[in-house]
Short mmCIF file of C-alpha atoms and ligand atoms in Angstrom, two decimals:
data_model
loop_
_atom_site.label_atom_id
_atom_site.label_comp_id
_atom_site.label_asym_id
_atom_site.label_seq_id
_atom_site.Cartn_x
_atom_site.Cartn_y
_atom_site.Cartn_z
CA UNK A 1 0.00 0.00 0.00
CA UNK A 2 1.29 3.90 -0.95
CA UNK A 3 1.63 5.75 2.34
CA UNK A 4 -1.69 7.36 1.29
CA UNK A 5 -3.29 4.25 1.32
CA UNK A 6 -2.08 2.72 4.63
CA UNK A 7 -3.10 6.25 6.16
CA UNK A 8 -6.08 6.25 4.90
CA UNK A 9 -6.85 2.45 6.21
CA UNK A 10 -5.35 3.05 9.64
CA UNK A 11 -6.07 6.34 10.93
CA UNK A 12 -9.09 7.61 12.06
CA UNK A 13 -10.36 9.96 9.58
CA UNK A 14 -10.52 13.48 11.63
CA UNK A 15 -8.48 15.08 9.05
CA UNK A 16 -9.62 15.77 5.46
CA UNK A 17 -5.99 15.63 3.54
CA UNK A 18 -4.97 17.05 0.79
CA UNK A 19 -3.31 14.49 -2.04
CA UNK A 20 0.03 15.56 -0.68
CA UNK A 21 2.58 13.26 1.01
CA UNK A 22 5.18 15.60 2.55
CA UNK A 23 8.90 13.47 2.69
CA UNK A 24 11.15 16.25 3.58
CA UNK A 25 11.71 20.02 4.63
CA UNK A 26 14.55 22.48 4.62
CA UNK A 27 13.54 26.37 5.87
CA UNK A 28 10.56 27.38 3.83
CA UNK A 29 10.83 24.56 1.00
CA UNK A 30 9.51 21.30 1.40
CA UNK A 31 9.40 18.47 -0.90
CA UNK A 32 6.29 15.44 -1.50
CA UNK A 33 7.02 11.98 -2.26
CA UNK A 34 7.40 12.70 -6.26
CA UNK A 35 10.29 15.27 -5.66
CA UNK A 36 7.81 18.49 -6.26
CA UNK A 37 8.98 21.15 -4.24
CA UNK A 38 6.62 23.63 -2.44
CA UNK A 39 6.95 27.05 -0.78
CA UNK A 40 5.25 26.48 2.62
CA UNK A 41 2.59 29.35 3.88
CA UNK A 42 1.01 27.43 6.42
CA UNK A 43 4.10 26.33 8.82
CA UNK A 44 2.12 23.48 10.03
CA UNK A 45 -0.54 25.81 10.95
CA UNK A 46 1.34 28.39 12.42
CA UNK A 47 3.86 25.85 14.74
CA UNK A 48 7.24 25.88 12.63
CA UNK A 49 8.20 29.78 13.70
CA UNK A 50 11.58 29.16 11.51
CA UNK A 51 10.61 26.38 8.83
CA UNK A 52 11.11 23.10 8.46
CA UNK A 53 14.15 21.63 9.94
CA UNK A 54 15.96 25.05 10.68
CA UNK A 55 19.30 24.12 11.72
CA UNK A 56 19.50 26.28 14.96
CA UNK A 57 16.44 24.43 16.11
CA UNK A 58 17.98 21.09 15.59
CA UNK A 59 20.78 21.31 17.05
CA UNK A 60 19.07 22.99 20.91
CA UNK A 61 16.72 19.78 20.33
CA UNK A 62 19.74 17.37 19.47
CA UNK A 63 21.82 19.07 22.19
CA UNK A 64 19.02 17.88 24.67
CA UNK A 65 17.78 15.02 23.69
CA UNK A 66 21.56 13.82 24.45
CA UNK A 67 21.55 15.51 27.53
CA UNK A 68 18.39 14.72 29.56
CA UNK A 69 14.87 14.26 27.34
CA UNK A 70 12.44 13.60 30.43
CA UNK A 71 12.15 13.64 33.96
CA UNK A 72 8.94 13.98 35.05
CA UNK A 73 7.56 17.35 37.41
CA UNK A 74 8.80 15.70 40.13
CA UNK A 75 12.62 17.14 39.68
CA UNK A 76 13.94 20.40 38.90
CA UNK A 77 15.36 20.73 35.53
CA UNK A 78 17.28 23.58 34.02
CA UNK A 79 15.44 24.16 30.65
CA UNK A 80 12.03 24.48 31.85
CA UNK A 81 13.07 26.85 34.86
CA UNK A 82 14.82 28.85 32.21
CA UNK A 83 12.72 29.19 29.79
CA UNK A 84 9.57 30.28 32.35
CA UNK A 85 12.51 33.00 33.41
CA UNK A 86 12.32 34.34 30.00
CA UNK A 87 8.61 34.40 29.39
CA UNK A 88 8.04 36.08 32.42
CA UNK A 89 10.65 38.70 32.02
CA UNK A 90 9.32 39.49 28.53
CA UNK A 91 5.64 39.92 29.45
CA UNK A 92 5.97 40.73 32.48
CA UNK A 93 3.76 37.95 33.91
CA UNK A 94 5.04 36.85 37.06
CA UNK A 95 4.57 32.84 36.72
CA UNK A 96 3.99 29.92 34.24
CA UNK A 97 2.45 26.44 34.07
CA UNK A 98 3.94 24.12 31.00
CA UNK A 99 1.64 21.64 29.42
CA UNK A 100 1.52 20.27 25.45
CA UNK A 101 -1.00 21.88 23.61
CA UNK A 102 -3.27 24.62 22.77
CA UNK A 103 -6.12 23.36 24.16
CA UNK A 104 -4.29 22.08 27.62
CA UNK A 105 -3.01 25.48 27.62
CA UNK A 106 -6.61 26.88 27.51
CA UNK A 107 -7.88 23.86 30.36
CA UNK A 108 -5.05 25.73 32.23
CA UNK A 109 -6.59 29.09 31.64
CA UNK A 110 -10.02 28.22 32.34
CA UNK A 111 -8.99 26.29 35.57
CA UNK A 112 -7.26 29.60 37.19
CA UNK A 113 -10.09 31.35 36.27
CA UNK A 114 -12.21 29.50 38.12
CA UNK A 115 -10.18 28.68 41.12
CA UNK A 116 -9.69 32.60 41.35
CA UNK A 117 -13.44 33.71 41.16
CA UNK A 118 -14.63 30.36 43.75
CA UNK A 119 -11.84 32.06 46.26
CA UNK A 120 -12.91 35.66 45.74
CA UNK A 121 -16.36 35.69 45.32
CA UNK A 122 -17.86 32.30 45.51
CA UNK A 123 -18.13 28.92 43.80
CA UNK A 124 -21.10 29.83 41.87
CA UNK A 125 -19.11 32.63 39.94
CA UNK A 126 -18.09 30.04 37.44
CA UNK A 127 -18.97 31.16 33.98
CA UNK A 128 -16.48 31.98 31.33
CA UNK A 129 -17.39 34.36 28.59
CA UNK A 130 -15.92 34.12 24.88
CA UNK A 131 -16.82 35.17 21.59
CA UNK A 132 -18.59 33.80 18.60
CA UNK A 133 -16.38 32.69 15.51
CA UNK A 134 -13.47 31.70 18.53
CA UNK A 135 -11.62 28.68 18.44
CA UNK A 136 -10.05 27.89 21.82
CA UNK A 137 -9.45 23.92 21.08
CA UNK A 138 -10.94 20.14 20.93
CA UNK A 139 -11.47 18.68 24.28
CA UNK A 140 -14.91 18.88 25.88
CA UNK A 141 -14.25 22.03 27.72
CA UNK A 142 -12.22 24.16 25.61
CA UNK A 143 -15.18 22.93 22.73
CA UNK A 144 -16.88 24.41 24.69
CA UNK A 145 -15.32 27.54 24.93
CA UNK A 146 -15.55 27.43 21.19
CA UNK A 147 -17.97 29.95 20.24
CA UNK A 148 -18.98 27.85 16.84
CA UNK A 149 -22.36 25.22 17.22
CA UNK A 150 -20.95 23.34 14.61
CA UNK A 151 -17.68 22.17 16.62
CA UNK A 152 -20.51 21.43 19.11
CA UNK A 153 -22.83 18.89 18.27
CA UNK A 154 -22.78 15.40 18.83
CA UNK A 155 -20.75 15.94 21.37
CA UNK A 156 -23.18 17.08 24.00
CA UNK A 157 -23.09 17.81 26.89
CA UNK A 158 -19.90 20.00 27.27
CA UNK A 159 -18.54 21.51 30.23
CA UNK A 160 -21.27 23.73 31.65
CA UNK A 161 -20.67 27.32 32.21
CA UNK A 162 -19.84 29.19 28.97
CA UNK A 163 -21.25 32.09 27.37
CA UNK A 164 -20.54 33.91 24.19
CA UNK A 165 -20.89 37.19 23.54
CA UNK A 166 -20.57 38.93 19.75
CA UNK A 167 -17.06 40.17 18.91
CA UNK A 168 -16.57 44.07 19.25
CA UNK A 169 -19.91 44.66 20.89
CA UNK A 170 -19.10 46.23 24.39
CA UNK A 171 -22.24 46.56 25.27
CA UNK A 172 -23.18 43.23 24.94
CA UNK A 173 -20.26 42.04 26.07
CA UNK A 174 -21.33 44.65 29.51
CA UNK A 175 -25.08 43.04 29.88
CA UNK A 176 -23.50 39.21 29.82
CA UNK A 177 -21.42 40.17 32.88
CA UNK A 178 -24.13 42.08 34.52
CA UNK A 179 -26.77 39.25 33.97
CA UNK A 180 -23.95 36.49 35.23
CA UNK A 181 -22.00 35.55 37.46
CA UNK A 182 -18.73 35.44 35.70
CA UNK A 183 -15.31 34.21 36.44
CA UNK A 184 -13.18 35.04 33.34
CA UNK A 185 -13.42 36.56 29.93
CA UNK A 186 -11.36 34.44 27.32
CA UNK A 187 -10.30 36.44 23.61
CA UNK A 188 -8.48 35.70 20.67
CA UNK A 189 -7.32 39.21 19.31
CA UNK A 190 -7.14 37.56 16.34
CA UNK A 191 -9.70 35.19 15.59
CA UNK A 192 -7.49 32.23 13.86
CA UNK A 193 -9.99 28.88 13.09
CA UNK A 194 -13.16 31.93 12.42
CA UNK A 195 -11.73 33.57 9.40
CA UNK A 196 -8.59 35.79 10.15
CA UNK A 197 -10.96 38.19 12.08
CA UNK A 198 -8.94 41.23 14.44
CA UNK A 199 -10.88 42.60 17.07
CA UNK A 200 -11.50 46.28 17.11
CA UNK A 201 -8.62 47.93 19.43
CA UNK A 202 -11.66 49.49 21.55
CA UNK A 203 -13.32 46.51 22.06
CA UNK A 204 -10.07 44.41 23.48
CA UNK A 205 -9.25 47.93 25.68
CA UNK A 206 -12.96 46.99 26.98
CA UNK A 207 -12.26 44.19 27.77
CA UNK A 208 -9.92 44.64 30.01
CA UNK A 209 -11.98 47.43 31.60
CA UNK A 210 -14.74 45.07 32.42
CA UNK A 211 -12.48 42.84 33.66
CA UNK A 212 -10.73 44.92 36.07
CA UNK A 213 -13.99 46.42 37.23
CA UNK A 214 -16.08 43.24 37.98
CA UNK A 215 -12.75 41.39 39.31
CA UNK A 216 -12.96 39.20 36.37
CA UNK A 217 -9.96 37.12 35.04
CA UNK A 218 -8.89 38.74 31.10
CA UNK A 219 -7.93 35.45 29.44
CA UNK A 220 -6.27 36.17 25.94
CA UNK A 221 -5.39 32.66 23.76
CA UNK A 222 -2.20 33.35 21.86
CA UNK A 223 -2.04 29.36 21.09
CA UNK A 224 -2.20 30.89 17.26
CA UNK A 225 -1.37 34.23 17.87
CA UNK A 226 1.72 34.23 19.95
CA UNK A 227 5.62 33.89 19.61
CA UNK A 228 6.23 36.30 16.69
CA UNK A 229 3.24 35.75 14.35
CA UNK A 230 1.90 39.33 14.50
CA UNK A 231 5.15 41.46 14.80
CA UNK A 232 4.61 41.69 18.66
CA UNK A 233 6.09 38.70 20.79
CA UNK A 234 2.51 38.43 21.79
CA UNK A 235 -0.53 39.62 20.06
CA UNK A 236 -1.88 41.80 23.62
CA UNK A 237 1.04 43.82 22.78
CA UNK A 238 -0.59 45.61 20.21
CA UNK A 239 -3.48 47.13 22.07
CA UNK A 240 -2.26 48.65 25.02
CA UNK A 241 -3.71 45.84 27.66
CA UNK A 242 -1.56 43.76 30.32
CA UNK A 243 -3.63 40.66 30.36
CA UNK A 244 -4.27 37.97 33.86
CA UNK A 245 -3.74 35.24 32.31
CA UNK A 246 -2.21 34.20 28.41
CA UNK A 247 -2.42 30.81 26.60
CA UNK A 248 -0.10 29.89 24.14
CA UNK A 249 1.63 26.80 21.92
CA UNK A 250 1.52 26.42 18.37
CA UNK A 251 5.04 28.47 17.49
CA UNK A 252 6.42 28.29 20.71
CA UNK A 253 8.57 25.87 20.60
CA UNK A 254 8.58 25.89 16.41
CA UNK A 255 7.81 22.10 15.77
CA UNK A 256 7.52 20.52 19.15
CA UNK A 257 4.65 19.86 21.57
CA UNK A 258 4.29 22.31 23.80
CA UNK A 259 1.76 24.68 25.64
CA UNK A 260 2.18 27.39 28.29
CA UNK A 261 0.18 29.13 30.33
CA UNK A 262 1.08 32.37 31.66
CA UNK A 263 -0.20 34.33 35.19
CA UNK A 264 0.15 37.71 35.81
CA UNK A 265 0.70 38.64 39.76
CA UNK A 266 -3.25 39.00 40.58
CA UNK A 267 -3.43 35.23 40.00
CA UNK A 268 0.67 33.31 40.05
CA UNK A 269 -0.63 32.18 43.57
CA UNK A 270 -4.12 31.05 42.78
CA UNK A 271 -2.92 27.05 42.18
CA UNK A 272 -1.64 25.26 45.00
CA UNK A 273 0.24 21.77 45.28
CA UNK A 274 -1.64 19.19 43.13
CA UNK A 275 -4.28 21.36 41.36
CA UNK A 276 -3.02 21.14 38.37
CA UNK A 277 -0.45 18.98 36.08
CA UNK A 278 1.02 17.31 33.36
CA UNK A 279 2.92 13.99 32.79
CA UNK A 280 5.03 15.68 29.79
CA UNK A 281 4.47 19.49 30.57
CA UNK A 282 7.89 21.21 30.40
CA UNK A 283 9.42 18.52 28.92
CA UNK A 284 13.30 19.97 28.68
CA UNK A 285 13.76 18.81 24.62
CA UNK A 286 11.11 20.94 24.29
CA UNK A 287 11.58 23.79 26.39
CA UNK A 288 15.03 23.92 24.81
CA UNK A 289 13.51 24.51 21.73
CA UNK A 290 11.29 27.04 22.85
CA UNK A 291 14.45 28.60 24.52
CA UNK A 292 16.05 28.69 21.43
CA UNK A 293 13.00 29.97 19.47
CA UNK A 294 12.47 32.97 21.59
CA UNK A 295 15.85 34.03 22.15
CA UNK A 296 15.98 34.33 17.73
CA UNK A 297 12.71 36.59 18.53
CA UNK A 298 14.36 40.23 19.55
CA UNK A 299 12.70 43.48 18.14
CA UNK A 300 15.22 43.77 14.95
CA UNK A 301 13.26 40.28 13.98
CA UNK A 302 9.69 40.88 14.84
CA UNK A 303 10.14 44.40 12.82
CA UNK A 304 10.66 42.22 9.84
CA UNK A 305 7.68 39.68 11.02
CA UNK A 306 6.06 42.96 10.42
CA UNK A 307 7.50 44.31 7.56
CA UNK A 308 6.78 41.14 5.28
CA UNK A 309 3.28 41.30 6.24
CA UNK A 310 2.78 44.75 5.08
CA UNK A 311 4.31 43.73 1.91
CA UNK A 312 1.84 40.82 1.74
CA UNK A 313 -1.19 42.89 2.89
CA UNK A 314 -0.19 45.86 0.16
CA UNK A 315 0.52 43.37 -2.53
CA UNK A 316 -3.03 41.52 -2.03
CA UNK A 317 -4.73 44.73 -1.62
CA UNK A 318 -3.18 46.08 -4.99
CA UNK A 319 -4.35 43.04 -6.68
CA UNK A 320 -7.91 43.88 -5.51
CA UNK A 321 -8.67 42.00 -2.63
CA UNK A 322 -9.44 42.73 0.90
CA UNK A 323 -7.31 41.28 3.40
CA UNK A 324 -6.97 41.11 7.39
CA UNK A 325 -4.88 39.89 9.85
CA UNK A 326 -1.35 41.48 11.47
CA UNK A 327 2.12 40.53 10.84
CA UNK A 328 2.05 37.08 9.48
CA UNK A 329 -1.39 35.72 10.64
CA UNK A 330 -3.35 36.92 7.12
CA UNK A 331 -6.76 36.24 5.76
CA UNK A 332 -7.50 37.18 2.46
CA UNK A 333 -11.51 36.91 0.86
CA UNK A 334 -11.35 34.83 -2.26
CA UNK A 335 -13.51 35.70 -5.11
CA UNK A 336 -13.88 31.98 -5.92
CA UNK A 337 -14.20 29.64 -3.49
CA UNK A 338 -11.37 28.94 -0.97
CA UNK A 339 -11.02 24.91 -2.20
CA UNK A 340 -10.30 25.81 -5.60
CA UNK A 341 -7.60 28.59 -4.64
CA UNK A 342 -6.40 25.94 -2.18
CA UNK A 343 -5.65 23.95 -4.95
CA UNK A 344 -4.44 25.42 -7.44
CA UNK A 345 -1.96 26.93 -5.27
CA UNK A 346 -1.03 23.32 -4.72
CA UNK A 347 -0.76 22.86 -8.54
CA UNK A 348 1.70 25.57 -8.69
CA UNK A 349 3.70 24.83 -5.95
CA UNK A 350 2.65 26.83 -3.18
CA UNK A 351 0.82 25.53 0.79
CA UNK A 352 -1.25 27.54 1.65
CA UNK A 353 -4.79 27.35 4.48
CA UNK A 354 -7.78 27.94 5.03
CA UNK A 355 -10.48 29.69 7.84
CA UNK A 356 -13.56 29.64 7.65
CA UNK A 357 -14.52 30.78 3.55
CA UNK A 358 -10.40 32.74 3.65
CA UNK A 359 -6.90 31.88 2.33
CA UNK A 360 -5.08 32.61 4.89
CA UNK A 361 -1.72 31.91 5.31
CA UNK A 362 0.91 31.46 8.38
CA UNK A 363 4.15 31.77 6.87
CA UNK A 364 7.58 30.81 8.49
CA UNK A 365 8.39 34.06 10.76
CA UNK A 366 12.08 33.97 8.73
CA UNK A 367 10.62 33.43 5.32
CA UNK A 368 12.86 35.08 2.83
CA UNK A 369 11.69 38.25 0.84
CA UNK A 370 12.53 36.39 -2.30
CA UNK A 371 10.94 33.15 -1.49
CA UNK A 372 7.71 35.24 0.21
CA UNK A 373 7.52 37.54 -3.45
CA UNK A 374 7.18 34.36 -5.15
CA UNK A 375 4.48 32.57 -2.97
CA UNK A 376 3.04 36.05 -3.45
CA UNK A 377 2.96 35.93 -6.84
CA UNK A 378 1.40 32.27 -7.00
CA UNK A 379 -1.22 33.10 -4.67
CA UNK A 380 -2.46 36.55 -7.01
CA UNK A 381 -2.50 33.92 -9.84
CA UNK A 382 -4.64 31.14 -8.02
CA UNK A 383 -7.20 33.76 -6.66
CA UNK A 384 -7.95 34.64 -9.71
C1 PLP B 401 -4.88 25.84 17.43
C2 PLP B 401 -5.57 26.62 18.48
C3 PLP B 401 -5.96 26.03 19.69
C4 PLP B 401 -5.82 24.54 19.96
O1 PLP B 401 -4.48 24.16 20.02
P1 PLP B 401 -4.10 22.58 20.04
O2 PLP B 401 -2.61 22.61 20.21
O3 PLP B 401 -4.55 22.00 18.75
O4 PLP B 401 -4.81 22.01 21.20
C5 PLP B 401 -6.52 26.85 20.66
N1 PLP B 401 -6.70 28.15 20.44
C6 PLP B 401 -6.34 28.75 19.30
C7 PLP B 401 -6.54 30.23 19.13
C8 PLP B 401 -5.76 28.01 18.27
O5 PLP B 401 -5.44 28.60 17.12
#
């Protein structure tokens, strides 16, 4: 049987694959089982911050994996105690819990917030508020924080407790925490999985403002927004607002498994001793890489994150087509529909995504102007 074949008869089909078997990667090239080579704009959905294989990556994974590749939480280890050192003293959060995912990093989230609201103003202050369109992960509970039915169904009942308010309405947003009792508001400021969609700069400010008036934790999930992808180490950094708590994974460590969640002082102390865990969280081949990764991220580099998504934005919107996003997390609204873009892109040599009825694209952070002109170029011609 063709690799295609044997996957096809042997895993469970959650994923609908494109006719691509991907053999090998080097930076932003990779290459499918026939030798055609491809200009990646998706980086694994926004996880491989410098490419595929980037050598500086592999050798801080390599250097570890000789070293010491798992302990379990029951020892101090150097990498993970570093690298929480270096999130913290970037953000300025004061603490961090590791685990492997997106979605463990929301459980996390969601977890603190309700620990700190049970403590503060009693157990029955337990609902989280998100927004339609948001995508916040698969397991029951962060499904449920999923502001989208059809992630929902057949899969009933979810973790009770969640409301949704409407992106960028404030008021809205206002009446929900009047009407409830409400432990935490959770935000993407961009929405990834619902279509490329930034939230107005007032509304996230009002956010915040709620949230510091009611004494509710301001959750923002920068799983897909984090580490680079906007221009901003994080995506909060944009609009002017110091956050409680912040998810992340996807880039962070560029290609392995892993999830943090970040605490700012108001809630560092809110877990105690055995409230939380996990078996592989902090795992030191991956926090190396992460260590790695973010110490590649200074200002000089997310300038050019920045930089080559102007040039992508201005290029699109020449062409005629509108386009959101910020830095390197872009969604563009096809003419045609997104499948057939999808593909021909493929035809021509370019990977590119999709959210919602978007392209959108999720570039390496370090893509080369020359290779980004061309997947430019490609992209103009498939839209069309
Ligand atoms: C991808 C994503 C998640 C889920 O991450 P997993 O690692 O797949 O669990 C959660 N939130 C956002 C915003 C994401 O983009």
């Amino acid at each position: 049987m063709s690799i295609k074949q044997t996957d096809e008869r042997y895993i469970a089909h959650t994923y609908k694959r494109f006719d691509v078997t991907i053999v090998k990667g080097e930076g932003c090239l990779c290459w499918d089982d026939n030798g055609k080579e491809y200009i990646d704009m998706t980086s694994g959905i926004g996880v491989n911050a410098f490419g595929y294989s980037d050598p500086v990556w592999a050798q801080a994974v390599a250097e570890q994996a000789q070293l010491l590749q798992h302990t379990s939480n029951l020892y101090y280890t150097a990498p993970c105690a570093e690298l929480a050192e270096i999130l913290c003293t970037r953000t300025g959060m004061d603490k961090v819990f590791f685990g492997n995912s997106g979605a463990e990093a929301n459980e996390c989230a969601i977890k603190i917030a309700r620990k700190y609201a049970a403590e503060h103003k009693g157990e029955d202050y337990y609902n989280i508020i998100t927004l339609h369109k948001s995508f916040h992960g698969r397991t029951l509970t962060t499904l449920a924080a999923t502001g989208q039915d059809n992630f929902h169904h057949t899969f009933l009942p979810l973790t009770d407790g969640f409301l949704y308010a409407e992106p960028n309405d404030i008021e809205g947003l206002q009446k929900l925490v009047s009407d409830n009792k409400v432990a935490g508001i959770l935000i993407e400021t961009v929405q990834g999985e619902g279509g490329v969609n930034a939230l107005d700069a007032d509304f996230v400010k009002a956010v915040e403002r709620i949230c510091k008036e009611n004494d509710i934790v301001f959750m923002v999930d920068e799983v897909q927004t984090g580490n680079g992808r906007t221009g901003k180490l994080y995506s909060y950094m944009h609009f002017g607002v110091q956050p409680d708590v912040v998810s992340t994974a996807k880039g962070l460590a560029a290609g392995l498994p892993m999830g943090a969640t970040l605490m700012s002082k108001k809630v560092s102390d809110v877990f105690s001793y055995g409230d939380h865990g996990s078996t592989f969280g902090g795992n030191p081949v991956c926090a190396a890489a992460a260590i790695s990764v973010l110490s590649r991220m200074d200002d000089a580099f997310l300038a050019e994150v920045a930089e080559k998504g102007s040039y992508v934005k201005t290029r699109l919107e020449e062409a005629g087509y509108e386009v959101s996003g910020l830095g390197l997390m872009i969604g563009i609204k096809t003419k045609k529909p997104v499948a057939e873009v999808l593909s021909a892109c493929i035809e021509k040599g370019v990977l590119c995504l999709s959210a919602k009825d978007k392209l959108r694209l999720l570039p390496p952070l370090n893509i080369p102007t020359e290779q980004l002109q061309k997947a430019v170029d490609v992209i103009i011609a498939s839209l069309s």
